[in-house]
Coordinates of C-alpha atoms in Angstrom, one line a residue:
Chain A
M29 CA -38.2 -65.8 41.6
S30 CA -37.1 -63.8 38.9
K31 CA -39.1 -60.6 37.5
Q32 CA -42.6 -61.1 35.2
Q33 CA -41.5 -59.3 32.2
Q34 CA -43.2 -58.5 28.8
Y35 CA -43.0 -60.9 25.8
R36 CA -45.7 -60.7 22.9
I37 CA -46.4 -63.7 20.8
K38 CA -48.3 -63.7 17.3
V39 CA -50.9 -66.6 17.8
N40 CA -53.8 -67.6 15.3
G41 CA -52.7 -64.8 13.1
Q42 CA -53.8 -62.6 16.3
E43 CA -50.7 -60.4 18.0
E44 CA -51.4 -61.2 22.0
T45 CA -48.9 -59.1 24.8
I46 CA -48.4 -61.4 27.3
T47 CA -46.3 -60.6 31.9
A48 CA -45.2 -63.9 32.8
E49 CA -42.2 -64.6 34.1
P50 CA -39.2 -66.3 32.0
R51 CA -39.9 -69.9 33.2
E52 CA -43.2 -70.2 32.0
L53 CA -44.0 -73.0 29.7
L54 CA -46.0 -71.8 26.4
I55 CA -48.4 -74.4 27.0
Y56 CA -49.5 -73.0 30.2
T57 CA -49.5 -69.3 28.4
L58 CA -51.7 -70.8 25.7
R59 CA -53.9 -72.9 27.8
E60 CA -54.0 -70.1 31.1
H61 CA -54.0 -67.0 29.8
L62 CA -55.0 -67.0 26.8
N63 CA -57.4 -70.1 27.2
L64 CA -57.1 -72.0 24.0
T65 CA -57.3 -75.2 25.8
G66 CA -56.9 -77.0 22.1
P67 CA -53.4 -78.0 23.3
H68 CA -53.2 -80.4 25.9
I69 CA -51.1 -81.5 28.5
G70 CA -50.7 -84.8 27.9
C71 CA -47.6 -86.3 29.6
E72 CA -45.5 -83.2 30.0
T73 CA -42.1 -84.6 29.6
S74 CA -41.7 -83.9 25.5
H75 CA -42.3 -87.3 24.6
C76 CA -46.2 -87.8 23.8
G77 CA -47.1 -84.3 21.7
A78 CA -50.3 -83.6 23.1
C79 CA -49.2 -80.3 23.1
T80 CA -48.1 -79.7 19.6
V81 CA -48.6 -76.5 18.6
T82 CA -46.7 -75.0 14.9
M83 CA -44.3 -71.7 15.9
N84 CA -42.6 -70.5 13.3
R85 CA -43.8 -72.7 11.2
K86 CA -41.9 -75.8 13.2
S87 CA -43.9 -78.3 14.9
V88 CA -43.0 -77.7 18.5
K89 CA -44.2 -79.6 21.7
A90 CA -45.2 -76.6 24.1
C91 CA -44.4 -78.4 27.1
T92 CA -40.9 -77.5 25.9
V93 CA -40.6 -74.0 25.0
F94 CA -40.3 -71.2 27.2
I95 CA -42.5 -68.6 26.9
A96 CA -38.6 -66.5 27.2
Q97 CA -38.0 -68.6 24.0
A98 CA -41.0 -67.4 21.9
D99 CA -40.8 -64.1 22.8
G100 CA -41.3 -63.0 18.7
A101 CA -42.7 -66.3 17.5
E102 CA -46.1 -67.0 14.9
I103 CA -47.5 -69.5 17.1
T104 CA -50.9 -71.7 15.7
T105 CA -53.2 -73.8 17.2
I106 CA -55.8 -76.2 16.9
E107 CA -58.2 -73.0 17.0
G108 CA -55.8 -71.3 14.2
L109 CA -57.0 -73.9 12.1
G110 CA -60.7 -75.0 12.0
D111 CA -63.7 -73.7 14.0
P112 CA -67.1 -75.9 14.9
D113 CA -68.9 -74.5 12.2
V114 CA -66.3 -74.7 9.6
L115 CA -63.8 -77.4 10.2
H116 CA -60.2 -78.2 8.7
P117 CA -60.5 -80.7 6.1
L118 CA -57.9 -82.5 8.6
Q119 CA -60.9 -81.7 11.2
E120 CA -62.9 -83.5 8.9
A121 CA -61.5 -86.5 8.1
F122 CA -60.9 -87.4 11.4
R123 CA -63.9 -87.5 12.0
E124 CA -65.2 -89.1 8.9
H125 CA -62.3 -92.1 9.4
H126 CA -63.1 -92.6 13.6
G127 CA -59.1 -90.8 14.0
L128 CA -60.2 -90.4 17.9
Q129 CA -61.6 -92.1 20.3
C130 CA -61.5 -90.6 23.7
G131 CA -60.1 -87.5 22.0
Y132 CA -57.3 -86.2 24.0
C133 CA -54.7 -86.0 21.6
T134 CA -56.0 -85.2 18.4
P135 CA -55.6 -81.2 18.5
G136 CA -52.1 -82.2 18.8
M137 CA -52.1 -84.9 16.5
I138 CA -54.1 -82.6 13.8
T139 CA -52.0 -79.5 14.5
R140 CA -49.1 -81.3 13.3
A141 CA -50.4 -83.5 10.6
A142 CA -51.2 -79.9 9.7
R143 CA -47.6 -79.4 9.3
L144 CA -47.1 -82.2 8.3
L145 CA -48.8 -81.8 5.2
E146 CA -47.3 -78.4 4.0
E147 CA -44.1 -79.8 4.0
N148 CA -45.4 -83.3 2.1
P149 CA -48.4 -82.4 0.0
D150 CA -48.3 -86.3 -0.6
P151 CA -47.8 -88.7 2.4
T152 CA -47.6 -92.3 1.5
D153 CA -48.1 -94.3 4.5
E154 CA -45.0 -95.0 5.6
D155 CA -44.2 -90.7 5.5
I156 CA -47.3 -90.4 7.1
R157 CA -46.2 -92.9 10.3
F158 CA -42.9 -91.4 10.0
G159 CA -43.7 -87.3 10.6
M160 CA -47.0 -88.7 13.2
A161 CA -44.1 -90.4 15.0
G162 CA -44.1 -87.6 18.0
N163 CA -47.4 -88.0 18.9
L164 CA -49.2 -91.0 21.1
C165 CA -52.7 -92.4 20.7
R166 CA -53.6 -94.4 23.5
C167 CA -56.9 -95.1 21.6
T168 CA -57.0 -95.7 18.0
G169 CA -54.0 -97.8 17.3
Y170 CA -52.9 -95.6 14.8
Q171 CA -54.7 -97.0 11.7
N172 CA -57.2 -94.5 11.7
I173 CA -55.8 -91.6 12.0
V174 CA -53.6 -92.9 9.3
K175 CA -56.6 -92.9 7.1
S176 CA -57.5 -90.1 7.8
I177 CA -55.3 -88.2 7.3
K178 CA -54.4 -89.6 3.6
A179 CA -58.0 -88.6 3.2
A180 CA -57.4 -85.2 3.9
A181 CA -54.0 -85.3 2.0
R182 CA -56.6 -86.1 -0.7
T183 CA -59.5 -83.4 -0.2
M184 CA -56.5 -80.8 0.3
N185 CA -54.8 -81.3 -2.7
E186 CA -58.2 -82.0 -4.8
T187 CA -59.0 -78.3 -3.7
R188 CA -56.0 -76.5 -4.5
E189 CA -56.0 -78.2 -8.4
A190 CA -59.1 -76.8 -7.9
A191 CA -59.2 -73.7 -7.8
E192 CA -55.8 -73.4 -10.6
Chain B
M21 CA -44.2 -79.0 36.0
I22 CA -41.9 -75.9 37.2
P23 CA -38.2 -74.7 36.6
A24 CA -36.9 -72.9 39.3
A25 CA -36.9 -69.3 38.4
F26 CA -33.5 -68.0 35.9
E27 CA -33.0 -64.9 34.8
Y28 CA -33.6 -64.9 30.8
Y29 CA -31.1 -63.2 28.2
R30 CA -31.4 -63.4 24.5
P31 CA -27.7 -61.5 23.1
R32 CA -27.2 -60.5 20.0
D33 CA -24.2 -61.4 19.2
I34 CA -20.9 -64.0 20.3
S35 CA -19.2 -61.8 22.2
S36 CA -22.5 -60.2 24.4
A37 CA -23.2 -64.0 24.7
V38 CA -19.2 -65.3 26.8
S39 CA -19.0 -61.5 28.4
L40 CA -22.0 -63.3 30.4
L41 CA -20.5 -67.0 30.2
D42 CA -17.3 -64.4 32.1
Q43 CA -20.3 -63.2 34.2
F44 CA -22.3 -65.8 36.0
G45 CA -19.2 -68.5 36.2
D46 CA -20.8 -72.4 36.2
E47 CA -24.5 -70.9 37.5
A48 CA -24.8 -69.5 33.2
R49 CA -25.8 -72.0 30.2
V50 CA -26.5 -71.5 27.4
I51 CA -29.6 -72.8 25.5
A52 CA -29.9 -73.6 21.8
G53 CA -32.7 -76.4 20.5
G54 CA -33.2 -76.7 24.9
H55 CA -34.7 -80.1 24.7
S56 CA -32.3 -81.4 26.4
L57 CA -31.6 -78.7 28.8
I58 CA -35.2 -77.7 29.4
P59 CA -36.3 -81.5 30.6
M60 CA -34.0 -81.2 33.4
M61 CA -34.5 -78.2 34.7
K62 CA -38.3 -79.0 34.7
L63 CA -36.6 -82.4 36.9
R64 CA -34.9 -79.7 38.7
M65 CA -31.5 -81.3 38.1
A66 CA -30.3 -78.6 36.1
D67 CA -30.2 -75.8 38.2
V68 CA -29.3 -73.1 35.7
P69 CA -30.1 -69.6 37.1
H70 CA -28.6 -67.9 34.9
L71 CA -30.7 -68.6 30.4
V72 CA -27.9 -67.1 28.1
D73 CA -30.4 -68.3 24.9
L74 CA -28.4 -68.6 21.5
Q75 CA -31.0 -68.3 18.9
D76 CA -30.1 -65.1 17.3
L77 CA -26.5 -65.7 16.7
D78 CA -27.5 -66.7 13.5
E79 CA -23.3 -66.8 13.2
L80 CA -24.1 -70.1 14.5
S81 CA -26.3 -71.6 12.0
G82 CA -26.0 -73.0 8.7
I83 CA -24.4 -75.6 6.5
E84 CA -21.0 -75.1 4.6
V85 CA -20.2 -78.1 2.4
G86 CA -16.9 -78.0 0.3
D87 CA -14.1 -80.6 1.0
T88 CA -14.4 -79.9 4.5
I89 CA -18.0 -79.7 6.0
K90 CA -18.7 -77.1 9.0
I91 CA -22.1 -77.8 10.6
G92 CA -22.8 -73.9 13.3
A93 CA -23.3 -75.4 16.0
M94 CA -27.1 -74.2 16.2
T95 CA -28.3 -75.7 12.7
T96 CA -31.1 -78.1 13.6
Q97 CA -31.4 -81.7 13.2
Y98 CA -34.8 -80.6 10.8
E99 CA -32.4 -79.1 8.9
M100 CA -29.8 -81.5 8.3
I101 CA -31.9 -83.4 7.6
N102 CA -33.7 -81.6 4.6
D103 CA -30.2 -80.2 3.1
D104 CA -29.8 -81.3 0.2
D105 CA -25.8 -80.4 -0.3
L106 CA -25.1 -81.6 2.9
A107 CA -26.9 -85.5 2.4
D108 CA -25.0 -85.1 -1.0
V109 CA -21.5 -84.9 0.7
A110 CA -22.2 -86.9 3.8
P111 CA -25.4 -88.9 3.9
I112 CA -25.0 -90.2 6.8
L113 CA -25.4 -87.2 9.3
R114 CA -28.8 -87.6 7.6
E115 CA -29.3 -91.1 7.9
A116 CA -28.2 -90.7 12.2
A117 CA -30.4 -87.1 12.0
L118 CA -33.8 -88.8 11.3
Q119 CA -33.0 -91.9 14.3
I120 CA -32.6 -89.2 16.8
A121 CA -35.6 -88.9 18.6
D122 CA -38.9 -86.8 17.3
P123 CA -40.0 -85.0 14.7
Q124 CA -40.8 -82.2 17.0
V125 CA -37.7 -82.6 18.8
R126 CA -35.8 -83.1 15.9
Y127 CA -37.2 -79.0 14.1
M128 CA -36.0 -77.7 17.9
G129 CA -32.9 -79.3 18.4
T130 CA -29.0 -78.6 17.3
I131 CA -26.1 -80.7 16.2
G132 CA -24.2 -78.1 18.9
G133 CA -26.9 -79.1 22.0
N134 CA -26.5 -83.1 21.0
V135 CA -22.3 -83.2 21.0
A136 CA -22.1 -80.7 23.9
N137 CA -24.1 -81.6 26.3
G138 CA -21.8 -84.9 27.1
D139 CA -25.2 -87.1 27.4
P140 CA -24.2 -90.7 26.4
G141 CA -27.3 -91.1 25.2
N142 CA -27.1 -88.8 22.5
D143 CA -26.7 -90.2 18.9
L144 CA -23.9 -87.5 17.3
P145 CA -21.0 -87.8 19.8
G146 CA -20.4 -91.3 18.0
L147 CA -21.2 -90.0 14.8
M148 CA -18.4 -86.7 15.4
Q149 CA -15.5 -89.6 16.9
C150 CA -16.0 -91.7 14.0
L151 CA -15.6 -88.7 11.1
D152 CA -13.0 -87.4 13.7
A153 CA -15.1 -84.3 13.6
V154 CA -13.1 -81.3 15.4
Y155 CA -15.5 -78.9 17.4
S156 CA -14.5 -75.2 17.8
V157 CA -15.4 -72.9 20.6
V158 CA -14.9 -69.6 21.4
S159 CA -14.6 -67.5 24.9
S160 CA -12.7 -64.2 25.8
D161 CA -9.9 -65.6 25.3
G162 CA -10.4 -66.7 21.7
K163 CA -11.0 -69.1 19.9
R164 CA -9.5 -73.0 20.3
T165 CA -11.1 -76.0 18.8
I166 CA -11.3 -79.4 20.3
P167 CA -11.6 -83.0 18.8
A168 CA -14.2 -85.3 19.2
R169 CA -12.3 -88.1 20.4
E170 CA -11.0 -86.4 23.3
F171 CA -14.3 -84.6 24.3
Y172 CA -15.9 -86.4 26.1
K173 CA -14.4 -86.8 29.9
A174 CA -17.4 -88.2 31.3
A175 CA -21.3 -88.2 31.7
F176 CA -22.3 -84.4 30.9
S177 CA -18.4 -83.7 31.5
T178 CA -16.9 -82.7 28.6
A179 CA -13.2 -80.8 27.8
R180 CA -15.2 -77.3 26.9
K181 CA -15.4 -75.3 30.0
D182 CA -18.3 -73.8 31.6
T183 CA -17.0 -69.9 29.9
E184 CA -16.9 -71.3 26.3
I185 CA -19.7 -71.3 23.8
L186 CA -19.3 -74.4 21.3
T187 CA -19.8 -73.3 17.7
S188 CA -19.3 -75.5 15.8
V189 CA -18.3 -79.1 14.0
S190 CA -15.8 -79.9 10.9
F191 CA -14.8 -83.0 9.3
C192 CA -13.9 -83.9 6.2
A193 CA -16.1 -85.3 3.2
P194 CA -16.3 -88.3 4.5
K195 CA -15.1 -90.8 2.0
G196 CA -15.9 -94.8 1.7
G197 CA -19.1 -95.8 2.9
C198 CA -20.8 -95.2 6.6
A199 CA -23.3 -96.4 8.6
Y200 CA -25.8 -94.8 12.0
V201 CA -27.7 -98.5 13.3
K202 CA -29.6 -97.6 16.6
Q203 CA -31.2 -100.1 17.9
K204 CA -34.0 -98.7 21.0
R205 CA -36.5 -99.8 22.5
K206 CA -39.3 -96.6 20.9
I207 CA -39.4 -93.8 18.9
G208 CA -38.1 -91.3 20.7
D209 CA -35.8 -93.1 23.3
Y210 CA -32.2 -93.8 23.4
A211 CA -30.4 -96.1 22.0
T212 CA -29.9 -98.7 23.9
A213 CA -26.8 -99.8 21.2
A214 CA -25.8 -97.8 18.6
A215 CA -22.7 -97.8 15.9
A216 CA -20.6 -95.8 13.9
V217 CA -18.6 -97.4 10.7
Q218 CA -17.1 -96.4 8.2
I219 CA -14.9 -98.4 5.9
E220 CA -13.1 -97.2 2.5
R221 CA -12.5 -100.1 0.7
Q222 CA -10.1 -100.9 -2.8
G223 CA -11.7 -103.8 -5.0
D224 CA -12.4 -106.7 -2.4
R225 CA -9.6 -105.3 0.3
C226 CA -10.6 -103.0 4.4
T227 CA -8.2 -100.3 3.5
A228 CA -9.9 -97.5 5.8
A229 CA -11.8 -98.2 8.9
S230 CA -13.1 -95.8 12.0
I231 CA -16.2 -97.2 15.0
A232 CA -17.9 -95.9 17.3
M233 CA -20.3 -96.9 19.1
T234 CA -23.0 -95.1 21.3
N235 CA -25.2 -95.0 24.9
L236 CA -22.3 -98.4 25.8
S237 CA -19.8 -95.9 28.7
D238 CA -20.5 -93.1 30.1
I239 CA -19.0 -91.3 27.3
P240 CA -19.2 -92.4 23.2
V241 CA -16.9 -95.0 22.7
W242 CA -13.7 -95.1 19.7
S243 CA -12.6 -98.5 19.3
E244 CA -9.6 -98.5 17.6
A245 CA -9.6 -102.9 17.9
A246 CA -12.5 -102.9 16.3
A247 CA -11.6 -100.8 13.6
S248 CA -8.3 -102.4 12.5
A249 CA -9.9 -105.4 12.7
L250 CA -11.7 -105.2 9.2
L251 CA -8.4 -103.3 8.3
D252 CA -6.5 -105.1 5.2
T253 CA -8.7 -107.8 5.8
G254 CA -12.4 -109.0 2.8
V255 CA -14.7 -107.5 6.1
D256 CA -15.4 -111.5 6.1
E257 CA -17.5 -113.3 9.1
G258 CA -14.2 -113.7 10.5
A259 CA -12.9 -110.2 10.3
V260 CA -16.8 -108.5 11.3
K261 CA -16.7 -111.7 14.4
S262 CA -13.1 -110.0 15.5
A263 CA -14.5 -107.0 15.6
V264 CA -17.2 -107.0 17.4
S265 CA -14.4 -109.6 20.1
G266 CA -12.6 -105.9 19.6
M267 CA -15.1 -103.7 19.8
L268 CA -17.2 -106.0 23.1
G269 CA -13.2 -105.0 24.5
D270 CA -13.8 -101.4 24.7
I271 CA -16.7 -100.5 26.1
D272 CA -18.5 -100.9 29.3
P273 CA -21.8 -100.8 29.3
A274 CA -24.3 -100.4 32.9
E275 CA -27.8 -101.9 33.7
D276 CA -30.1 -100.1 33.6
N277 CA -34.2 -99.4 32.1
R278 CA -33.1 -100.9 28.6
G279 CA -31.8 -103.7 30.6
P280 CA -28.9 -106.0 32.0
V281 CA -25.1 -105.6 31.2
A282 CA -25.0 -108.8 29.3
F283 CA -28.5 -108.4 27.1
K284 CA -26.2 -104.5 26.2
R285 CA -23.5 -106.6 25.4
H286 CA -25.4 -109.2 23.0
V287 CA -27.5 -106.0 21.7
A288 CA -23.7 -103.8 20.7
G289 CA -22.2 -106.9 18.4
V290 CA -25.7 -107.3 16.7
I291 CA -25.9 -103.5 15.7
L292 CA -21.9 -103.7 15.1
T293 CA -22.1 -106.2 12.8
R294 CA -25.1 -105.0 10.8
A295 CA -23.7 -100.9 10.8
I296 CA -20.3 -103.1 9.7
S297 CA -22.2 -105.2 6.6
S298 CA -24.3 -102.1 5.3
A299 CA -21.3 -99.4 5.1
W300 CA -19.0 -102.1 4.0
A301 CA -22.2 -102.5 0.8
R302 CA -21.5 -98.6 0.6
A303 CA -18.3 -98.7 0.5

């Protein structure tokens, strides 16, 4: 066993100090040290995207990042996007358009979609399918996920335009 | 899935990084994006007592575009895809990088890791052989360069020594038309077969060609037989068939969960035919 170290990460705007071995995977840090259980453990083999979080403006699979690599990083999880009283437009759209069924993949889906819309605020269906290709859903057949993301993009663009 | 314990280092400059490799020899590995290495460590197929993270080495990042293109080893696939200057001069890089893994992996995966790991499934080694790229490596003994076409020795075995770090990949701005065509079972999978093709033409004649195949042997296959079959032809159906048969003489696929050998050879032929046709149309 290697020694435990202290790591500093900023999660959902809050500075956190973590004591852990360098080999700890970021998904465990988030879930078990910080009690952020939104990001899920799905396949744990870098395939399914259920553990997706945003790290330094990149969508990453938190099962494939060591806490040591994340030292100093800024991280956003689903908990940082919205809450039950004030849903993020993506959460609202997923609810409205039946973009989920069992819900297991949804935090990863929404966190990834949020980053996708930051980079491409007006995506085509094809852009969405390509940009969401790292997230697997075994319930919906994806059609309603694409619809939800498109609807959220529309809402967010309208809000932005209204503000300008 | 918990990997074996390791000591972690995040050096601030190349000389500190290479002295860690000198100190620990084959017990140390460098990590770039980690999306090949971490899964192997989680499966305990890679034992890495000393992990040297290159993320703070800014000198390994960045893309220089001129007559020669130089891409720093820590440049991610995401950065390659989004570099418009690179796409102007060598659109093949964007085309190939978009076919690697999935969006999350492309944010982390680097060109250096992709070419240095020696995984026969990686896409960029074949492309770099096609483009006749050169890899720069550094160690405490100094710098040297290794041609991509001489880099790969066997699966996960390359001409890079344990004490060397791959720092950049360089190649001449590709002339003519290029294509990278990949058949995979699903997003995120390695190729069942993939082909990198570069063709130059004058009028209706092919004046230069280069062809490399991915994941059809334990190393990428740069096929001179395939390329020479196109030279001085109009890249008609007969010439393409000769190129495919030249390529089939050079590959050596193994049966695995992507299919039996006969299927892989069939797919290799189809994919190469498509890649030649696309590169010729762009030439």
